[in-house]
Tab-separated table of C-alpha atoms in Angstrom:
chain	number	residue	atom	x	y	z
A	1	UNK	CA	27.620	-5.635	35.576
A	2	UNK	CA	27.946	-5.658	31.746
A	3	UNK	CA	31.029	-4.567	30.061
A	4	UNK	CA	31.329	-1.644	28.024
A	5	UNK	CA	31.139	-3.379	24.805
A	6	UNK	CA	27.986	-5.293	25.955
A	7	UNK	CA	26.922	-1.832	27.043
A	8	UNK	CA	28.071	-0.409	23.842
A	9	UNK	CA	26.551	-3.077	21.783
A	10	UNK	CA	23.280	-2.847	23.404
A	11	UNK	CA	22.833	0.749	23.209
A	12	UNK	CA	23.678	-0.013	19.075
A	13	UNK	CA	20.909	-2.466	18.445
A	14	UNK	CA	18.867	0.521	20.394
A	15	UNK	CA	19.590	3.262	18.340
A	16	UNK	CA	18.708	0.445	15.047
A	17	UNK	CA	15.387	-0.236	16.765
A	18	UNK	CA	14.457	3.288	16.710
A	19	UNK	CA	16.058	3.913	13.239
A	20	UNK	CA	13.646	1.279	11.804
A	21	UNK	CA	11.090	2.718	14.027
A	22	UNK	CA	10.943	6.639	13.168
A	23	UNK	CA	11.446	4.839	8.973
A	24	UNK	CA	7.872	2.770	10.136
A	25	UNK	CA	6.628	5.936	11.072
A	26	UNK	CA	7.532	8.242	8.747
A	27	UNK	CA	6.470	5.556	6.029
A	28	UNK	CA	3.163	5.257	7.497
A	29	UNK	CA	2.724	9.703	7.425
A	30	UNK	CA	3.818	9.706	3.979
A	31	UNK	CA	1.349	7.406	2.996
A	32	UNK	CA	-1.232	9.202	5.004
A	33	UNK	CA	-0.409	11.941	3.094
A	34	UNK	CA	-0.067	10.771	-0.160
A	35	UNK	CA	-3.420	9.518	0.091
A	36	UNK	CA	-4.983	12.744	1.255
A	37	UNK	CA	-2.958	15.010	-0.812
A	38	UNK	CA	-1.273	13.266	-3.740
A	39	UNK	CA	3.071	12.500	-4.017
A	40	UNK	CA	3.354	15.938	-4.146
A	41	UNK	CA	2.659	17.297	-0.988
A	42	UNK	CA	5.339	19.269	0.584
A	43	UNK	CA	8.029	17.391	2.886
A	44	UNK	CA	7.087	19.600	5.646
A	45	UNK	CA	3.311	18.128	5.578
A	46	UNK	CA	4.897	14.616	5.921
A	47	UNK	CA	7.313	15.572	8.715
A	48	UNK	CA	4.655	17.318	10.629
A	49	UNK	CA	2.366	14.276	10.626
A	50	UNK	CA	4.999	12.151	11.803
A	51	UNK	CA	6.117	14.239	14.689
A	52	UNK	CA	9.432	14.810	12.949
A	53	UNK	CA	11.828	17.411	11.159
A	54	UNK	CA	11.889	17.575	7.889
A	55	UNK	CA	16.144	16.996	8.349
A	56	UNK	CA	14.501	13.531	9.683
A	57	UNK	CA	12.666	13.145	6.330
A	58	UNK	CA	15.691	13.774	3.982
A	59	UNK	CA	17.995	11.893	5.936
A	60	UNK	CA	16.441	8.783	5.869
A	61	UNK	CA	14.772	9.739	1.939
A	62	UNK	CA	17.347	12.050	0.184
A	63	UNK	CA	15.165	12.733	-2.556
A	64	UNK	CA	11.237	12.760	-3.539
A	65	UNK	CA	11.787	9.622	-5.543
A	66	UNK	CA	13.218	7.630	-2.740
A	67	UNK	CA	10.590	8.276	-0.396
A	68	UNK	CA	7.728	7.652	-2.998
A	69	UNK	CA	9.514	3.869	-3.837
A	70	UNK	CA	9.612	3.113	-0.247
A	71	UNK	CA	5.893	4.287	0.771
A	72	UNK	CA	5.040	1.997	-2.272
A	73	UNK	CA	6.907	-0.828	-1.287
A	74	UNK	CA	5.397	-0.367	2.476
A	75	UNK	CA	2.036	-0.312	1.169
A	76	UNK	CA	2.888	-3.438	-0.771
A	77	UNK	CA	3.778	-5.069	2.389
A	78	UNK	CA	0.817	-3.800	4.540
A	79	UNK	CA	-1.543	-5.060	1.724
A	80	UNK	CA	0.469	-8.615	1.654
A	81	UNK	CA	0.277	-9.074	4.845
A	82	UNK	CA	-3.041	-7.870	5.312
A	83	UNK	CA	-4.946	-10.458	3.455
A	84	UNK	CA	-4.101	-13.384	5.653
A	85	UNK	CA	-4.600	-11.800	8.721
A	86	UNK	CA	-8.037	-9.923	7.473
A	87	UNK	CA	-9.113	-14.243	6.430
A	88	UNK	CA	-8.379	-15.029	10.112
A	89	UNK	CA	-10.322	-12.210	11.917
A	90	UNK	CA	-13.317	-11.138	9.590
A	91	UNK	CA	-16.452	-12.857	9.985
A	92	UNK	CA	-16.464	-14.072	6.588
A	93	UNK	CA	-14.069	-14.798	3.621
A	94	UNK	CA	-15.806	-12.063	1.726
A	95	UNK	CA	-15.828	-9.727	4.182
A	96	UNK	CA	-12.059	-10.177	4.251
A	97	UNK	CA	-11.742	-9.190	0.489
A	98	UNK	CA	-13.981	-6.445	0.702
A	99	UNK	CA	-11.397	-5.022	3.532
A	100	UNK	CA	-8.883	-6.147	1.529
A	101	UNK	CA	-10.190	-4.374	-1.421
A	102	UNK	CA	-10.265	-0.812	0.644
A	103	UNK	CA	-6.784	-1.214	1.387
A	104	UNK	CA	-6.173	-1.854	-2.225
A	105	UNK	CA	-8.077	1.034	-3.251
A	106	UNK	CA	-5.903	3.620	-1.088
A	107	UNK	CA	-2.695	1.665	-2.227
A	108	UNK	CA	-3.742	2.387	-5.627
A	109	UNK	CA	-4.403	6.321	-4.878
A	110	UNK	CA	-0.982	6.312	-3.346
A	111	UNK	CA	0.784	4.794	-6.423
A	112	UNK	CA	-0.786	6.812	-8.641
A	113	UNK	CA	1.490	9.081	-8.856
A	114	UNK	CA	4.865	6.703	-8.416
A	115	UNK	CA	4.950	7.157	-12.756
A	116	UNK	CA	5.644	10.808	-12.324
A	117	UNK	CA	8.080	10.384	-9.298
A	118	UNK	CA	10.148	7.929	-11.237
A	119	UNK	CA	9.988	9.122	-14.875
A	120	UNK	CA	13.666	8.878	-15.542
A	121	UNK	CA	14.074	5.708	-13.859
A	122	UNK	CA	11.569	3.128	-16.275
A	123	UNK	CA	13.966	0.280	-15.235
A	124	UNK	CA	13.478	0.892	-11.832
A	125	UNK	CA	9.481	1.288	-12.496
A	126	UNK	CA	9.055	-1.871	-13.811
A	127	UNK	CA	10.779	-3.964	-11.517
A	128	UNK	CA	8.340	-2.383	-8.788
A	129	UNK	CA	5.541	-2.898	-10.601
A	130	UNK	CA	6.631	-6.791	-10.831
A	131	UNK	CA	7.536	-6.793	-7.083
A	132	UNK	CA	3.585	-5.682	-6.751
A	133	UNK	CA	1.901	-8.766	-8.800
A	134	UNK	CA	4.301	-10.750	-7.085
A	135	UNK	CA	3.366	-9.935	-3.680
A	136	UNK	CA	0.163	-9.263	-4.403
A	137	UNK	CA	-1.859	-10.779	-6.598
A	138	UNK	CA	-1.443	-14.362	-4.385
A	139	UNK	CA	-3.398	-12.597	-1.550
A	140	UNK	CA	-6.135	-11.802	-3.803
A	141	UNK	CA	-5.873	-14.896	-5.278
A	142	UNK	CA	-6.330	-16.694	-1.920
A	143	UNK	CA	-9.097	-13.881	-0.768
A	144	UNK	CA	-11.038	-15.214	-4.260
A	145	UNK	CA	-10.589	-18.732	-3.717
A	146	UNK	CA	-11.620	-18.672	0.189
A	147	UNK	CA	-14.630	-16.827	-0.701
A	148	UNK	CA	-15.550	-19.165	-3.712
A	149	UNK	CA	-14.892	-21.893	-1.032
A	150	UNK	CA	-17.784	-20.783	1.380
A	151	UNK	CA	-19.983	-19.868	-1.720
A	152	UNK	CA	-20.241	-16.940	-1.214
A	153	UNK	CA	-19.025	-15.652	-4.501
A	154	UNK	CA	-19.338	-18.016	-7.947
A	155	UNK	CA	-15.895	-19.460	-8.938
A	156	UNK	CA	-13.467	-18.511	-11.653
A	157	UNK	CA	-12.717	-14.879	-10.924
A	158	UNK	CA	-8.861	-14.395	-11.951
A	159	UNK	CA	-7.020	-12.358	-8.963
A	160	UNK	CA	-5.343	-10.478	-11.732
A	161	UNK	CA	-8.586	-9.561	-13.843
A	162	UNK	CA	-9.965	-8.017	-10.355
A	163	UNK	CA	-7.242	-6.155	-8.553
A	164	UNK	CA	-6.849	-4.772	-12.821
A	165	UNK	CA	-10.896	-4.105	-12.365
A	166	UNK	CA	-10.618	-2.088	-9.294
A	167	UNK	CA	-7.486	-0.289	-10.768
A	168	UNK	CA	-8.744	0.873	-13.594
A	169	UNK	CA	-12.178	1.902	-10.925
A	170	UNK	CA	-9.726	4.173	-9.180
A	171	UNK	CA	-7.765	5.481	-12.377
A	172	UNK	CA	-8.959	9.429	-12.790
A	173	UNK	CA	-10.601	9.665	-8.907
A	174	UNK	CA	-8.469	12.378	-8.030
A	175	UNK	CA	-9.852	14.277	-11.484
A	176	UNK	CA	-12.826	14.493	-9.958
A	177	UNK	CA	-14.235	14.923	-6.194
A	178	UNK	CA	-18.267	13.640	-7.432
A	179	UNK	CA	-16.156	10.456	-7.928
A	180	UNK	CA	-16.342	7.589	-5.537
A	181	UNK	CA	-14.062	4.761	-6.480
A	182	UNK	CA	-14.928	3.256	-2.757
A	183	UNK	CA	-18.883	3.148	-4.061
A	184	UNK	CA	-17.900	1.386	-7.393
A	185	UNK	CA	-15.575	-1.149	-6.271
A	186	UNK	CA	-18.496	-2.387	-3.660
A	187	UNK	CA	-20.962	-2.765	-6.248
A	188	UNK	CA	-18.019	-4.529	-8.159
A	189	UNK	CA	-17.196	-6.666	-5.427
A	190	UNK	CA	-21.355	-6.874	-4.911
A	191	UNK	CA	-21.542	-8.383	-8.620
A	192	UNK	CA	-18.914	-11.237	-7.393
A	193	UNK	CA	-21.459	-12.573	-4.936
A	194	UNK	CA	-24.526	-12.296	-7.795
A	195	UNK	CA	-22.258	-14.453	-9.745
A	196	UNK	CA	-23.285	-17.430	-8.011
């Protein structure tokens, strides 16, 4: 029979599971959300999606900035992780960066608005923005060079130049609903392979 501090101990690393657990998931709803409805959207809209309170919200993201940062930096680590694992189960390297590339494209819709969110903090905007080339622009980089591997795209395309490309696709989408940045980026990503 365990002890009570085993029992005590065991109920603590519990109660940390689902800590980290309802953060995954209330990450993952704000993102949702973000996507669909810009940084904005109210708290409640979040909390709902999640299954949640909105206490729940604010007590694990005291303010609108703080929840913004760490959707970001999720998103950064989805899309990290992402590109290796897409490589291992797609059918081809290319069809790995295209995925890649979607997820890219609603990261990018997400941080859109991060600039607002953070506007007093530049310091802390920049130092994110160098977390995301430093976790990201590797991936793409290996997503480029497995595809240029299998010819199925021409070589020399600079990660950097391309996740920039598909950016600046993306900047103004939410101006304008007859835009599709989805459409644009595939005939981008199209042009790779005529590059043969």
């Amino acid at each position: 029979m365990p002890s009570a501090s085993e029992s005590k101990g065991a109920s603590a690393r519990s109660t940390r599971s689902d800590a980290v657990r309802n953060r995954q998931v209330l990450l993952d709803a704000a993102a949702e959300v973000f996507v669909a409805s810009g940084v904005d959207a109210p708290i409640r809209e979040i909390a709902a999606r999640a299954g949640v309170g909105t206490g729940t919200v604010y007590r694990h993201f005291p303010t609108r900035a703080d929840l913004v940062v760490a959707v970001y930096r999720h998103q950064v680590e989805a899309c990290a992780e992402a590109g290796p694992a897409l490589l291992a189960d797609s059918a081809s390297p290319f069809a790995a960066l295209h995925a890649w590339a979607g997820l890219f494209v609603d990261f990018l819709v997400t941080k859109h608005g991060l600039a607002d969110a953070m506007r007093a903090d530049s310091g802390g905007f920049e130092a994110l923005h160098a977390y995301f080339l430093d976790r990201l622009v590797p991936v793409c980089a290996q997503l480029l060079d497995a595809a240029a591997d299998a010819g199925e795209i021409g070589p020399g395309t600079r990660a950097y130049e391309l996740m920039r490309g598909i950016g600046n696709l993306c900047a103004g989408s939410d101006d304008d609903s007859r835009y599709d940045p989805r459409r644009l980026v595939g005939l981008l990503l199209q042009g790779l392979r005529q590059a043969e």
